[in-house]
Short mmCIF file of C-alpha atoms in Angstrom, two decimals:
data_model
loop_
_atom_site.label_atom_id
_atom_site.label_comp_id
_atom_site.label_asym_id
_atom_site.label_seq_id
_atom_site.Cartn_x
_atom_site.Cartn_y
_atom_site.Cartn_z
CA MET W 189 34.27 30.91 -66.32
CA ASN W 190 34.23 29.03 -69.60
CA GLY W 191 33.06 30.38 -72.92
CA ASN W 192 29.41 29.45 -72.55
CA GLY W 193 29.08 31.16 -69.19
CA HIS W 194 29.32 28.10 -66.95
CA GLY W 195 32.10 27.59 -64.43
CA ASP W 196 34.94 25.33 -65.40
CA GLU W 197 34.30 22.06 -63.57
CA HIS W 198 37.98 21.43 -62.94
CA GLY W 199 38.64 24.96 -61.77
CA ALA W 200 35.55 24.93 -59.54
CA GLY W 201 36.92 21.87 -57.89
CA GLN W 202 40.28 23.44 -57.04
CA ALA W 203 41.15 25.42 -53.91
CA PRO W 204 43.68 28.31 -53.93
CA GLY W 205 47.20 26.98 -54.12
CA GLY W 206 46.21 24.09 -56.40
CA GLU W 207 44.84 21.86 -53.64
CA ALA W 208 41.99 19.65 -54.72
CA TRP W 209 38.79 19.51 -52.76
CA GLU W 210 39.58 15.90 -51.88
CA GLU W 211 42.92 17.00 -50.44
CA LEU W 212 41.12 19.45 -48.14
CA VAL W 213 38.68 16.78 -46.98
CA SER W 214 41.58 14.41 -46.30
CA ALA W 215 43.39 17.05 -44.25
CA ALA W 216 40.31 17.73 -42.22
CA LEU W 217 39.80 14.06 -41.47
CA LEU W 218 43.46 13.22 -40.62
CA GLY W 219 44.39 16.53 -38.92
CA THR W 220 46.49 19.37 -40.27
CA GLU W 221 49.57 18.34 -38.24
CA ARG W 222 49.71 14.99 -40.03
CA ARG W 223 49.20 16.48 -43.50
CA ARG W 224 51.86 19.19 -43.41
CA GLY W 225 54.26 17.30 -45.57
CA SER W 226 51.77 16.78 -48.36
CA GLY W 227 51.28 20.38 -49.33
CA ALA W 228 48.25 21.15 -47.15
CA THR W 229 48.23 24.36 -45.14
CA GLY W 230 49.39 23.66 -41.64
CA SER W 231 47.00 25.94 -39.78
CA PRO W 232 43.45 24.79 -38.98
CA GLN W 233 42.31 28.37 -39.64
CA ALA W 234 43.95 28.32 -43.05
CA LEU W 235 42.32 24.99 -43.83
CA LEU W 236 38.87 26.34 -43.00
CA ASP W 237 39.49 29.47 -45.10
CA ALA W 238 40.57 27.33 -48.04
CA ALA W 239 37.54 25.08 -47.67
CA ALA W 240 35.21 28.07 -47.55
CA VAL W 241 36.64 29.50 -50.76
CA ALA W 242 36.55 26.10 -52.43
CA ALA W 243 32.95 25.56 -51.41
CA VAL W 244 31.87 28.90 -52.90
CA ARG W 245 33.72 28.12 -56.16
CA ARG W 246 32.13 24.67 -56.38
CA ARG W 247 28.62 26.04 -55.90
CA ALA W 248 29.18 28.91 -58.30
CA GLY W 249 30.25 26.46 -60.97
CA LEU W 250 27.33 24.09 -60.72
CA ARG W 251 25.12 23.77 -63.76
CA PRO W 252 21.47 24.38 -62.96
CA ALA W 253 19.30 21.33 -63.33
CA GLU W 254 16.80 21.26 -66.09
CA ALA W 255 13.27 22.05 -65.04
CA GLY W 256 10.90 19.09 -64.89
CA PRO W 257 7.76 19.00 -66.94
CA ARG W 258 4.97 21.17 -65.62
CA PRO W 259 1.94 19.16 -64.43
CA GLU W 260 -1.18 19.34 -66.45
CA PRO W 261 -3.63 21.79 -64.92
CA ALA W 262 -6.51 20.43 -62.86
CA ALA W 263 -9.70 19.81 -64.73
CA PRO W 264 -12.32 22.56 -64.29
CA ASP W 265 -14.87 21.96 -61.56
CA PRO W 266 -18.27 23.04 -62.83
CA ARG W 267 -19.79 23.36 -59.36
CA PRO W 268 -20.28 26.88 -57.98
CA ALA W 269 -18.11 28.24 -55.19
CA PRO W 270 -19.82 29.12 -51.90
CA PRO W 271 -20.96 32.72 -51.30
CA ASP W 272 -18.25 35.11 -50.02
CA ALA W 273 -19.50 35.07 -46.43
CA ALA W 274 -19.50 31.26 -46.42
CA ARG W 275 -15.96 31.23 -47.81
CA ARG W 276 -14.79 33.51 -45.02
CA ARG W 277 -16.57 31.26 -42.51
CA LEU W 278 -14.80 28.20 -43.86
CA ALA W 279 -11.44 29.90 -43.44
CA GLN W 280 -12.33 30.68 -39.85
CA LEU W 281 -13.45 27.12 -39.14
CA LEU W 282 -10.32 25.62 -40.69
CA ALA W 283 -8.18 27.92 -38.61
CA GLY W 284 -9.98 26.65 -35.51
CA ARG W 285 -10.40 30.10 -34.01
CA THR W 286 -13.13 30.77 -31.50
CA GLY W 287 -16.21 32.67 -32.56
CA GLY W 288 -15.51 35.81 -30.60
CA GLY W 289 -16.87 36.90 -27.26
CA GLY W 290 -13.93 35.83 -25.13
CA GLY W 291 -14.82 35.47 -21.47
CA ARG W 292 -14.01 32.53 -19.28
CA ARG W 293 -12.85 29.30 -20.77
CA GLY W 294 -15.66 27.49 -22.53
CA SER W 295 -17.93 30.49 -23.07
CA ALA W 296 -17.27 30.72 -26.87
CA PRO W 297 -18.27 28.20 -29.52
CA ASP W 298 -15.88 25.43 -30.47
CA LEU W 299 -15.49 26.01 -34.16
CA THR W 300 -13.67 22.74 -34.82
CA GLU W 301 -16.92 20.93 -33.88
CA LEU W 302 -18.88 23.03 -36.34
CA LEU W 303 -16.66 22.29 -39.29
CA PRO W 304 -18.35 18.91 -40.11
CA GLN W 305 -21.75 20.64 -40.26
CA TRP W 306 -20.43 23.34 -42.58
CA LEU W 307 -18.93 20.72 -44.91
CA ALA W 308 -22.09 18.62 -44.94
CA ALA W 309 -24.28 21.63 -45.72
CA ALA W 310 -21.90 22.82 -48.48
CA VAL W 311 -21.99 19.34 -50.09
CA ARG W 312 -25.78 19.28 -49.91
CA HIS W 313 -25.91 22.66 -51.68
CA GLY W 314 -23.62 21.32 -54.46
CA TYR W 315 -20.73 23.69 -53.86
CA ARG W 316 -17.05 23.12 -54.56
CA ALA W 317 -14.31 24.07 -52.22
CA PRO W 318 -12.83 27.57 -52.79
CA ALA W 319 -9.56 26.95 -54.64
CA ALA W 320 -7.41 28.84 -52.14
CA GLN W 321 -8.75 26.76 -49.29
CA VAL W 322 -8.29 23.29 -50.75
CA PRO W 323 -4.79 22.83 -49.21
CA ALA W 324 -6.10 23.70 -45.73
CA LEU W 325 -9.09 21.47 -46.30
CA LEU W 326 -6.83 18.54 -47.19
CA ASP W 327 -4.69 19.21 -44.11
CA ALA W 328 -7.84 19.10 -41.96
CA ALA W 329 -8.97 15.86 -43.56
CA LYS W 330 -5.52 14.38 -42.98
CA ALA W 331 -5.74 15.18 -39.28
CA ARG W 332 -9.39 14.14 -38.82
CA THR W 333 -10.66 11.06 -40.56
CA ASP W 334 -14.26 11.93 -39.67
CA LEU W 335 -13.98 14.94 -42.03
CA ARG W 336 -12.68 12.98 -45.03
CA PRO W 337 -15.88 11.95 -46.81
CA GLN W 338 -17.37 15.46 -46.92
CA ALA W 339 -13.99 17.25 -47.30
CA LEU W 340 -12.94 15.14 -50.27
CA ALA W 341 -16.31 15.44 -51.91
CA LEU W 342 -16.04 19.21 -51.60
CA ALA W 343 -12.41 19.27 -52.84
CA GLY W 344 -13.37 17.18 -55.86
CA GLY W 345 -10.99 16.79 -58.76
CA ARG W 346 -8.81 19.71 -57.70
CA GLY W 347 -8.19 18.00 -54.36
CA ARG W 348 -7.12 14.80 -56.06
CA TRP W 349 -4.89 16.78 -58.43
CA LEU W 350 -3.11 18.39 -55.48
CA ALA W 351 -2.88 15.04 -53.66
CA ARG W 352 -0.73 13.67 -56.46
CA LEU W 353 1.78 16.47 -55.89
CA ASN W 354 2.08 16.13 -52.08
CA PRO W 355 2.74 12.78 -50.43
CA GLU W 356 1.09 14.10 -47.26
CA TRP W 357 -2.25 14.11 -49.04
CA ARG W 358 -2.02 10.74 -50.74
CA PHE W 359 -4.88 9.48 -48.51
CA ALA W 360 -7.19 11.42 -50.89
CA LEU W 361 -6.22 9.07 -53.67
CA ARG W 362 -6.83 5.94 -51.55
CA SER W 363 -10.14 7.00 -50.09
CA GLY W 364 -13.34 5.26 -51.15
CA ALA W 365 -15.32 8.44 -50.53
CA GLY W 366 -14.74 10.26 -53.78
CA GLY W 367 -10.99 10.31 -53.27
CA GLY W 368 -9.91 8.17 -56.23
CA GLU W 369 -10.58 8.34 -59.96
CA LEU W 370 -12.70 5.29 -60.74
CA PRO W 371 -13.87 4.07 -64.12
CA ALA W 372 -17.54 4.40 -64.97
CA PRO W 373 -19.39 1.45 -63.40
CA ASP W 374 -21.03 0.71 -66.73
CA ASP W 375 -17.65 0.33 -68.47
CA PRO W 376 -16.99 -3.42 -67.99
CA ALA W 377 -13.53 -3.43 -69.55
CA ALA W 378 -12.24 -0.59 -67.38
CA VAL W 379 -13.91 -2.03 -64.28
CA ALA W 380 -12.33 -5.46 -64.90
CA ARG W 381 -8.89 -3.91 -65.46
CA LEU W 382 -8.91 -1.91 -62.21
CA TRP W 383 -10.38 -4.85 -60.33
CA GLN W 384 -7.51 -7.07 -61.54
CA GLU W 385 -4.70 -4.53 -61.23
CA GLY W 386 -5.72 -1.89 -58.64
CA LEU W 387 -4.58 -1.37 -55.10
CA PHE W 388 -6.82 -2.81 -52.37
CA ALA W 389 -8.35 0.57 -51.47
CA GLU W 390 -9.08 1.30 -55.09
CA ARG W 391 -10.76 -2.06 -55.46
CA VAL W 392 -12.90 -1.46 -52.34
CA ALA W 393 -13.95 1.92 -53.78
CA LEU W 394 -14.62 0.32 -57.13
CA LEU W 395 -16.80 -2.44 -55.57
CA GLY W 396 -18.79 0.20 -53.74
CA ALA W 397 -19.32 2.19 -56.96
CA VAL W 398 -20.39 -0.90 -58.85
CA ARG W 399 -22.74 -1.81 -55.98
CA ALA W 400 -24.31 1.62 -56.00
CA HIS W 401 -24.78 1.54 -59.79
CA GLU W 402 -26.17 -2.00 -59.99
CA ALA W 403 -26.35 -4.05 -56.79
CA ALA W 404 -26.43 -7.41 -58.49
CA ALA W 405 -23.21 -6.70 -60.37
CA ALA W 406 -21.11 -6.54 -57.19
CA PRO W 407 -21.19 -10.27 -56.30
CA LEU W 408 -20.54 -11.12 -59.95
CA LEU W 409 -17.42 -8.97 -59.86
CA LEU W 410 -16.32 -10.53 -56.56
CA ALA W 411 -16.72 -14.01 -58.04
CA THR W 412 -14.14 -13.35 -60.76
CA THR W 413 -11.24 -13.30 -58.21
CA TRP W 414 -12.77 -14.73 -55.04
CA SER W 415 -10.69 -17.89 -54.92
CA THR W 416 -7.39 -16.02 -55.12
CA GLU W 417 -8.14 -13.26 -52.59
CA ARG W 418 -6.57 -13.22 -49.12
CA ALA W 419 -8.91 -14.09 -46.23
CA GLU W 420 -8.83 -10.58 -44.75
CA ASP W 421 -9.60 -9.09 -48.15
CA ARG W 422 -12.48 -11.54 -48.73
CA LEU W 423 -13.95 -10.47 -45.38
CA MET W 424 -13.74 -6.77 -46.27
CA PHE W 425 -15.23 -7.32 -49.69
CA LEU W 426 -18.07 -9.42 -48.26
CA ASP W 427 -18.82 -6.82 -45.64
CA SER W 428 -19.36 -4.25 -48.41
CA LEU W 429 -22.38 -6.20 -49.54
CA ARG W 430 -24.33 -4.99 -46.49
CA SER W 431 -25.24 -1.91 -48.47
CA GLY W 432 -28.01 -2.80 -50.90
CA LEU W 433 -28.34 -6.35 -49.61
CA SER W 434 -31.01 -8.25 -51.57
CA GLU W 435 -32.16 -11.72 -52.58
CA ALA W 436 -29.91 -11.46 -55.64
CA ASP W 437 -26.91 -11.85 -53.29
CA GLU W 438 -28.06 -15.16 -51.86
CA PRO W 439 -26.33 -17.55 -54.32
CA PHE W 440 -22.94 -15.91 -53.76
CA LEU W 441 -23.45 -15.78 -49.96
CA GLU W 442 -24.53 -19.45 -49.85
CA GLN W 443 -21.32 -20.34 -51.64
CA ALA W 444 -19.34 -18.28 -49.10
CA LEU W 445 -20.75 -20.44 -46.32
CA GLY W 446 -18.18 -23.04 -47.38
CA ASP W 447 -15.26 -20.57 -47.25
CA ARG W 448 -12.03 -21.71 -45.66
CA SER W 449 -12.06 -18.67 -43.34
CA ARG W 450 -14.25 -18.88 -40.22
CA ASN W 451 -14.79 -15.12 -40.18
CA VAL W 452 -15.91 -15.10 -43.80
CA ARG W 453 -18.33 -17.95 -43.11
CA ALA W 454 -19.75 -16.11 -40.10
CA THR W 455 -20.25 -12.88 -42.06
CA ALA W 456 -21.93 -14.71 -44.95
CA ALA W 457 -24.27 -16.43 -42.47
CA GLU W 458 -25.08 -13.12 -40.80
CA LEU W 459 -25.94 -11.47 -44.15
CA LEU W 460 -28.08 -14.42 -45.20
CA SER W 461 -30.03 -14.33 -41.95
CA ALA W 462 -30.77 -10.68 -42.62
CA LEU W 463 -32.46 -11.85 -45.81
CA VAL W 464 -35.60 -13.22 -44.17
CA GLY W 465 -36.60 -15.11 -47.29
CA SER W 466 -33.29 -16.88 -47.76
CA ALA W 467 -32.83 -20.63 -47.50
CA LEU W 468 -30.52 -20.17 -44.52
CA ALA W 469 -33.14 -18.09 -42.71
CA GLY W 470 -35.61 -20.91 -43.33
CA ARG W 471 -33.29 -23.51 -41.94
CA MET W 472 -32.61 -21.41 -38.84
CA ALA W 473 -36.32 -20.79 -38.36
CA GLU W 474 -36.95 -24.57 -38.38
CA ARG W 475 -34.31 -25.14 -35.79
CA ALA W 476 -35.41 -22.20 -33.55
CA LEU W 477 -39.09 -23.19 -33.74
CA ALA W 478 -38.16 -26.64 -32.54
CA CYS W 479 -36.58 -25.09 -29.44
CA VAL W 480 -39.00 -22.29 -28.52
CA GLY W 481 -42.77 -22.33 -28.29
CA PRO W 482 -45.80 -21.81 -26.02
CA GLU W 483 -44.93 -24.97 -24.14
CA GLY W 484 -41.49 -23.67 -23.12
CA VAL W 485 -37.84 -23.60 -24.16
CA VAL W 486 -35.77 -26.64 -25.00
CA PRO W 487 -32.30 -25.61 -26.16
CA PRO W 488 -30.37 -27.77 -28.65
CA VAL W 489 -28.34 -30.65 -27.23
CA ALA W 490 -25.57 -30.48 -29.83
CA CYS W 491 -24.17 -28.21 -32.51
CA ASP W 492 -24.12 -30.41 -35.59
CA ALA W 493 -22.28 -29.86 -38.84
CA GLY W 494 -25.27 -28.26 -40.54
CA MET W 495 -25.64 -25.68 -37.77
CA GLN W 496 -21.95 -24.89 -38.01
CA ARG W 497 -22.12 -24.47 -41.73
CA ASP W 498 -24.97 -22.04 -41.23
CA GLY W 499 -22.88 -19.84 -38.95
CA VAL W 500 -23.50 -21.23 -35.49
CA VAL W 501 -20.26 -21.02 -33.51
CA GLU W 502 -19.78 -24.23 -31.52
CA ARG W 503 -17.58 -23.06 -28.64
CA PRO W 504 -19.12 -20.51 -26.31
CA PRO W 505 -17.19 -17.64 -24.70
CA ALA W 506 -16.06 -18.00 -21.13
CA GLY W 507 -18.94 -18.02 -18.68
CA ARG W 508 -21.58 -19.06 -21.18
CA GLY W 509 -23.23 -22.44 -21.26
CA GLU W 510 -23.07 -24.36 -24.54
CA ARG W 511 -26.80 -24.92 -24.96
CA ALA W 512 -27.73 -21.34 -24.12
CA TRP W 513 -25.06 -20.12 -26.53
CA TRP W 514 -26.43 -22.28 -29.38
CA LEU W 515 -30.04 -21.31 -28.63
CA GLY W 516 -29.26 -17.57 -28.77
CA GLN W 517 -27.58 -17.97 -32.15
CA LEU W 518 -30.51 -19.92 -33.61
CA VAL W 519 -33.14 -17.40 -32.38
CA GLU W 520 -31.01 -14.45 -33.52
CA ALA W 521 -30.80 -15.81 -37.08
CA ALA W 522 -34.44 -16.92 -37.44
CA PRO W 523 -36.82 -14.53 -39.23
CA LEU W 524 -38.93 -12.67 -36.65
CA SER W 525 -42.02 -13.26 -38.77
CA CYS W 526 -41.95 -16.96 -37.87
CA TRP W 527 -42.86 -16.32 -34.22
CA ARG W 528 -46.41 -14.94 -34.83
CA GLU W 529 -47.74 -18.30 -36.07
CA ARG W 530 -45.76 -20.20 -33.43
CA PHE W 531 -47.50 -18.17 -30.72
CA ALA W 532 -51.04 -18.31 -32.09
CA GLY W 533 -51.07 -15.00 -33.87
CA LEU W 534 -49.76 -12.84 -31.02
CA ASP W 535 -48.03 -9.62 -31.98
CA PRO W 536 -44.45 -8.90 -30.75
CA ALA W 537 -45.61 -7.15 -27.58
CA GLY W 538 -47.92 -10.06 -26.74
CA ILE W 539 -45.16 -12.63 -27.30
CA LEU W 540 -42.75 -10.69 -25.08
CA ALA W 541 -45.36 -10.50 -22.32
CA LEU W 542 -45.63 -14.30 -22.06
CA PRO W 543 -43.91 -15.92 -19.09
CA VAL W 544 -40.82 -17.91 -19.91
CA ALA W 545 -40.07 -20.76 -17.56
CA GLU W 546 -36.75 -22.02 -16.22
CA GLY W 547 -34.87 -18.67 -16.50
CA TRP W 548 -34.67 -18.61 -20.27
CA ALA W 549 -36.36 -15.22 -20.66
CA GLU W 550 -33.14 -13.14 -20.58
CA GLU W 551 -31.41 -15.30 -23.17
CA LEU W 552 -34.47 -15.43 -25.42
CA HIS W 553 -35.21 -11.71 -25.27
CA ALA W 554 -31.59 -10.78 -25.86
CA ALA W 555 -31.57 -12.94 -29.02
CA TRP W 556 -34.75 -11.28 -30.20
CA CYS W 557 -33.09 -7.87 -29.69
CA ARG W 558 -30.19 -8.88 -31.92
CA ALA W 559 -32.60 -10.25 -34.51
CA ALA W 560 -34.59 -7.00 -34.56
CA VAL W 561 -31.44 -4.96 -35.14
CA ARG W 562 -30.12 -7.35 -37.82
CA GLN W 563 -33.45 -7.49 -39.67
CA ARG W 564 -34.26 -3.80 -39.15
CA ASP W 565 -37.72 -4.68 -37.79
CA PRO W 566 -39.34 -1.57 -36.23
CA LEU W 567 -42.37 -3.45 -34.78
CA TRP W 568 -40.22 -5.83 -32.81
CA SER W 569 -37.82 -3.03 -31.86
CA LYS W 570 -40.62 -0.91 -30.46
CA ALA W 571 -41.99 -3.85 -28.46
CA LEU W 572 -38.55 -4.74 -27.15
CA LEU W 573 -37.86 -1.14 -26.10
CA GLY W 574 -41.15 -0.92 -24.15
CA SER W 575 -42.17 2.31 -22.49
CA ALA W 576 -39.43 4.90 -22.25
CA SER W 577 -40.85 6.17 -18.95
CA ALA W 578 -40.62 2.77 -17.26
CA PRO W 579 -37.50 1.98 -15.17
CA PRO W 580 -34.89 0.44 -17.53
CA ALA W 581 -34.72 -2.75 -15.52
CA ALA W 582 -38.50 -3.21 -15.92
CA GLY W 583 -38.39 -3.16 -19.72
CA PRO W 584 -39.52 -6.22 -21.70
CA ALA W 585 -36.12 -7.02 -23.12
CA THR W 586 -33.01 -5.06 -22.23
CA ALA W 587 -31.79 -2.45 -19.78
CA SER W 588 -28.57 -1.98 -21.79
CA LEU W 589 -28.37 1.53 -23.21
CA ALA W 590 -26.12 0.34 -26.03
CA GLU W 591 -28.69 -2.27 -27.06
CA ARG W 592 -31.50 0.25 -26.75
CA ALA W 593 -29.61 2.65 -29.02
CA LYS W 594 -29.28 -0.05 -31.63
CA LEU W 595 -33.01 -0.85 -31.43
CA LEU W 596 -33.88 2.84 -31.71
CA GLU W 597 -31.97 3.14 -34.98
CA THR W 598 -34.51 0.79 -36.62
CA LEU W 599 -37.44 3.10 -35.77
CA PRO W 600 -38.70 5.90 -38.05
CA GLU W 601 -37.11 9.23 -37.22
CA GLU W 602 -40.17 10.71 -35.55
CA GLU W 603 -40.80 7.72 -33.32
CA ARG W 604 -37.14 7.59 -32.39
CA ALA W 605 -37.09 11.22 -31.29
CA ALA W 606 -40.40 10.88 -29.37
CA TRP W 607 -39.15 7.79 -27.49
CA VAL W 608 -35.90 9.50 -26.45
CA ALA W 609 -37.77 12.65 -25.42
CA GLU W 610 -39.98 10.53 -23.14
CA PHE W 611 -36.90 8.85 -21.73
CA VAL W 612 -35.27 12.22 -20.96
CA ARG W 613 -38.43 13.57 -19.31
CA ALA W 614 -38.66 10.45 -17.13
CA HIS W 615 -35.03 9.79 -16.28
CA GLY W 616 -33.12 13.03 -16.95
CA LEU W 617 -29.88 13.31 -18.89
CA SER W 618 -27.51 11.14 -16.87
CA GLU W 619 -28.04 8.05 -19.03
CA ALA W 620 -29.34 9.70 -22.21
CA PHE W 621 -26.09 10.35 -24.07
CA GLN W 622 -26.02 7.15 -26.17
CA LEU W 623 -29.70 7.46 -26.99
CA LEU W 624 -29.45 11.09 -28.05
CA GLY W 625 -26.56 10.15 -30.33
CA VAL W 626 -28.76 8.11 -32.66
CA CYS W 627 -31.37 10.83 -33.17
CA VAL W 628 -31.52 12.76 -36.46
CA VAL W 629 -29.97 16.25 -36.53
CA PRO W 630 -31.35 18.80 -35.95
CA TRP W 631 -33.34 17.26 -33.09
CA ALA W 632 -37.09 17.39 -33.39
CA ALA W 633 -38.79 20.17 -31.41
CA GLU W 634 -40.19 17.67 -28.82
CA LEU W 635 -36.78 16.19 -28.16
CA GLY W 636 -35.03 19.56 -28.05
CA ASP W 637 -37.59 20.88 -25.52
CA ALA W 638 -37.08 17.80 -23.34
CA VAL W 639 -33.30 18.28 -23.34
CA VAL W 640 -33.52 21.99 -22.51
CA ASP W 641 -36.06 21.26 -19.73
CA ALA W 642 -33.69 18.65 -18.25
CA LEU W 643 -30.72 21.00 -18.38
CA ASP W 644 -32.76 23.63 -16.54
CA SER W 645 -33.88 21.05 -14.00
CA ALA W 646 -30.28 20.02 -13.42
CA ARG W 647 -29.36 23.67 -12.87
CA SER W 648 -32.20 24.14 -10.39
CA ALA W 649 -31.14 21.02 -8.54
CA GLY W 650 -27.68 22.40 -7.98
CA SER W 651 -25.77 20.10 -10.31
CA TYR W 652 -22.74 21.35 -12.19
CA PRO W 653 -22.82 21.53 -16.03
CA TRP W 654 -19.71 19.40 -16.43
CA SER W 655 -21.72 16.46 -15.09
CA PHE W 656 -23.50 16.63 -18.45
CA SER W 657 -20.57 17.64 -20.66
CA GLY W 658 -21.28 14.98 -23.24
CA VAL W 659 -24.93 16.02 -23.56
CA MET W 660 -23.94 19.66 -23.69
CA GLY W 661 -21.60 18.96 -26.57
CA LEU W 662 -24.36 17.07 -28.41
CA ALA W 663 -26.82 19.90 -27.74
CA GLU W 664 -24.42 22.44 -29.34
CA ARG W 665 -24.25 20.38 -32.49
CA CYS W 666 -27.75 18.89 -32.60
CA LEU W 667 -30.31 21.28 -31.13
CA ASP W 668 -32.41 23.19 -33.63
CA PRO W 669 -30.96 26.75 -33.68
CA ALA W 670 -34.50 27.98 -32.99
CA ALA W 671 -34.00 26.78 -29.42
CA ALA W 672 -31.58 29.68 -28.81
CA ASP W 673 -34.44 32.04 -27.83
CA ARG W 674 -35.58 29.81 -24.97
CA LEU W 675 -31.98 29.20 -23.87
CA GLU W 676 -31.47 32.93 -23.81
CA SER W 677 -34.18 33.19 -21.14
CA LEU W 678 -32.53 30.40 -19.14
CA LEU W 679 -29.24 32.26 -19.39
CA SER W 680 -30.94 35.35 -17.92
CA VAL W 681 -32.30 33.24 -15.03
CA ALA W 682 -28.83 31.72 -14.35
CA LEU W 683 -27.20 35.21 -14.42
CA ALA W 684 -29.86 36.59 -12.06
CA ALA W 685 -29.42 33.59 -9.71
CA GLU W 686 -25.65 34.06 -9.78
CA SER W 687 -26.06 37.72 -8.91
CA ALA W 688 -28.55 36.93 -6.14
CA GLY W 689 -26.27 34.28 -4.73
CA ALA W 690 -23.38 36.73 -4.64
CA SER W 691 -25.60 39.19 -2.70
CA GLY W 692 -26.32 36.66 0.04
CA PRO W 693 -29.54 35.13 1.37
CA ASP W 694 -30.78 38.49 2.71
CA ALA W 695 -30.89 40.00 -0.75
CA PRO W 696 -34.06 39.77 -2.87
CA GLY W 697 -34.21 36.23 -4.14
CA GLY W 698 -31.36 35.26 -1.84
CA SER W 699 -33.25 32.47 -0.13
CA ALA W 700 -33.89 30.71 -3.45
CA ALA W 701 -30.29 31.12 -4.46
CA ALA W 702 -29.14 29.62 -1.19
CA GLU W 703 -30.77 26.31 -2.18
CA VAL W 704 -28.38 26.04 -5.17
CA THR W 705 -24.86 24.78 -4.68
CA PRO W 706 -22.68 27.89 -4.24
CA GLY W 707 -20.90 28.77 -7.47
CA ALA W 708 -22.90 26.40 -9.72
CA GLU W 709 -24.96 29.20 -11.27
CA ALA W 710 -21.83 30.92 -12.59
CA TYR W 711 -20.80 27.77 -14.47
CA TRP W 712 -24.36 27.28 -15.79
CA ALA W 713 -24.42 30.85 -17.01
CA GLU W 714 -21.17 30.20 -18.86
CA ALA W 715 -22.47 26.89 -20.29
CA PHE W 716 -25.75 28.49 -21.45
CA GLN W 717 -23.85 31.39 -22.98
CA ARG W 718 -21.72 28.93 -24.95
CA LEU W 719 -24.81 27.01 -26.05
CA VAL W 720 -26.66 30.14 -27.15
CA SER W 721 -23.64 31.50 -29.00
CA THR W 722 -23.10 28.18 -30.78
CA LEU W 723 -26.74 27.92 -31.87
CA ARG W 724 -26.74 31.51 -33.11
CA LEU W 725 -23.53 30.83 -35.02
CA ARG W 726 -24.95 27.66 -36.53
CA ALA W 727 -27.98 29.62 -37.77
CA THR W 728 -25.76 32.28 -39.29
CA MET W 729 -23.48 29.68 -40.83
CA LEU W 730 -26.34 27.88 -42.54
CA ALA W 731 -27.84 31.14 -43.75
CA GLU W 732 -24.49 32.14 -45.29
CA LEU W 733 -24.45 28.85 -47.25
CA ALA W 734 -27.94 29.28 -48.63
CA PRO W 735 -27.79 30.03 -52.37
CA ALA W 736 -28.72 33.55 -53.30
CA ARG W 737 -32.27 33.88 -54.58
CA ALA W 738 -32.81 35.20 -58.07
CA ALA W 739 -34.14 38.73 -58.15
#
């Protein structure tokens, strides 16, 4: 050792017998037999012993590296932490453990599916994530993108602070959902600087923040760099204008109709057609009214340059006729309000009831469906949906469940739930999954009752619960927890029927049990147990998150 306590660098690099470390490496590479004449030990064992000693000496003589600067501590988060019980629940949900009970597979709640609801409720209550659980929360958000908006909002500034220290969590810095540190939207200098210099994800997040603060400022910001942006970036930026779309966006969107990218032009035209008072909507109404009226349907004979500039795609997809393709695009982009005058004051239901000659009804009604979704028109959507109890093929517009789900999203929440409840009562659950998915959580009492009734009917009919696995999963997440009491009684019925079935048809109740597919009741009992347990757990989970009342 030298005088200041550190190993001598030259000495640390020497092996016993004066052999340098490099000499030992050379002997190992060339072989001890070939290196005997150069002073190296001739035995492989001796070489390894010498290398071991030299390695220890080299390590012992290394100078420790200077410690790097300590990071600045995370800024304080003024939000309160959740109550103790809620914090323990979050730890359980993040670990993905089942909620107790055991039993056969599938009888206990799936906690990973309840985590999004816990996060959403915690954000609504204004909590911050418990400090010790922020790393696990970031890990969960890394694995599941559906958790990121709520998880990052809950993690707040501490989550972003940690993300700078771990490359695995850098997604938190790129996220537009509270993951990045953005300048104040009312600070024009800082906004302009980040818009000019930021990464793409940062600029998307900035545009969203500016849009939320002052909708009209977003297209003004876009205009400052529009001509130099890549086509795919222009498309993404333009798509962000869907939120808060208003007449103030029309000048910018009209200019975008001349964009060099076809996709950008199409998106601009779609947004303008959603503005029913825009000049483009007026032009499309004029064209559509010339094609459709009480006297019949006469589709356009050509797709001229003006139509193409306004977003009409000239070449149809395979299997579609050109004129039908053009007609559908014109009707889809025309304001729905223009049809009342064209059809002598008839309301949407009256217009849809009119006969359409020459087989144009399907094309025309499909275009009106797309227009109702684009323009968020509940009157037209309700008329196009028709009666939920009628056979789907007999509806006024579409039998497609996907299209019906889109139409339903334009209805007020109460009407949406009532329509789907009627559909379930009339048609059961086999085709209800997509429709149930657009209903507000927790489901309204009428809808929840209809779903529970349908599940009980399916059990009585001898079906197996896995035939409705998608609906069962939705029910666990979406039913009002108050439905647990009624499901508890259905569970008792299923258990009794299972017991009766095991006793044979001569036992009390055996004849009724014999009508049910053997073994089905056992699976229904398990499914109902899981559903009841999940609803009870959801109720407890939400109660744990409720802020304590002042004494």
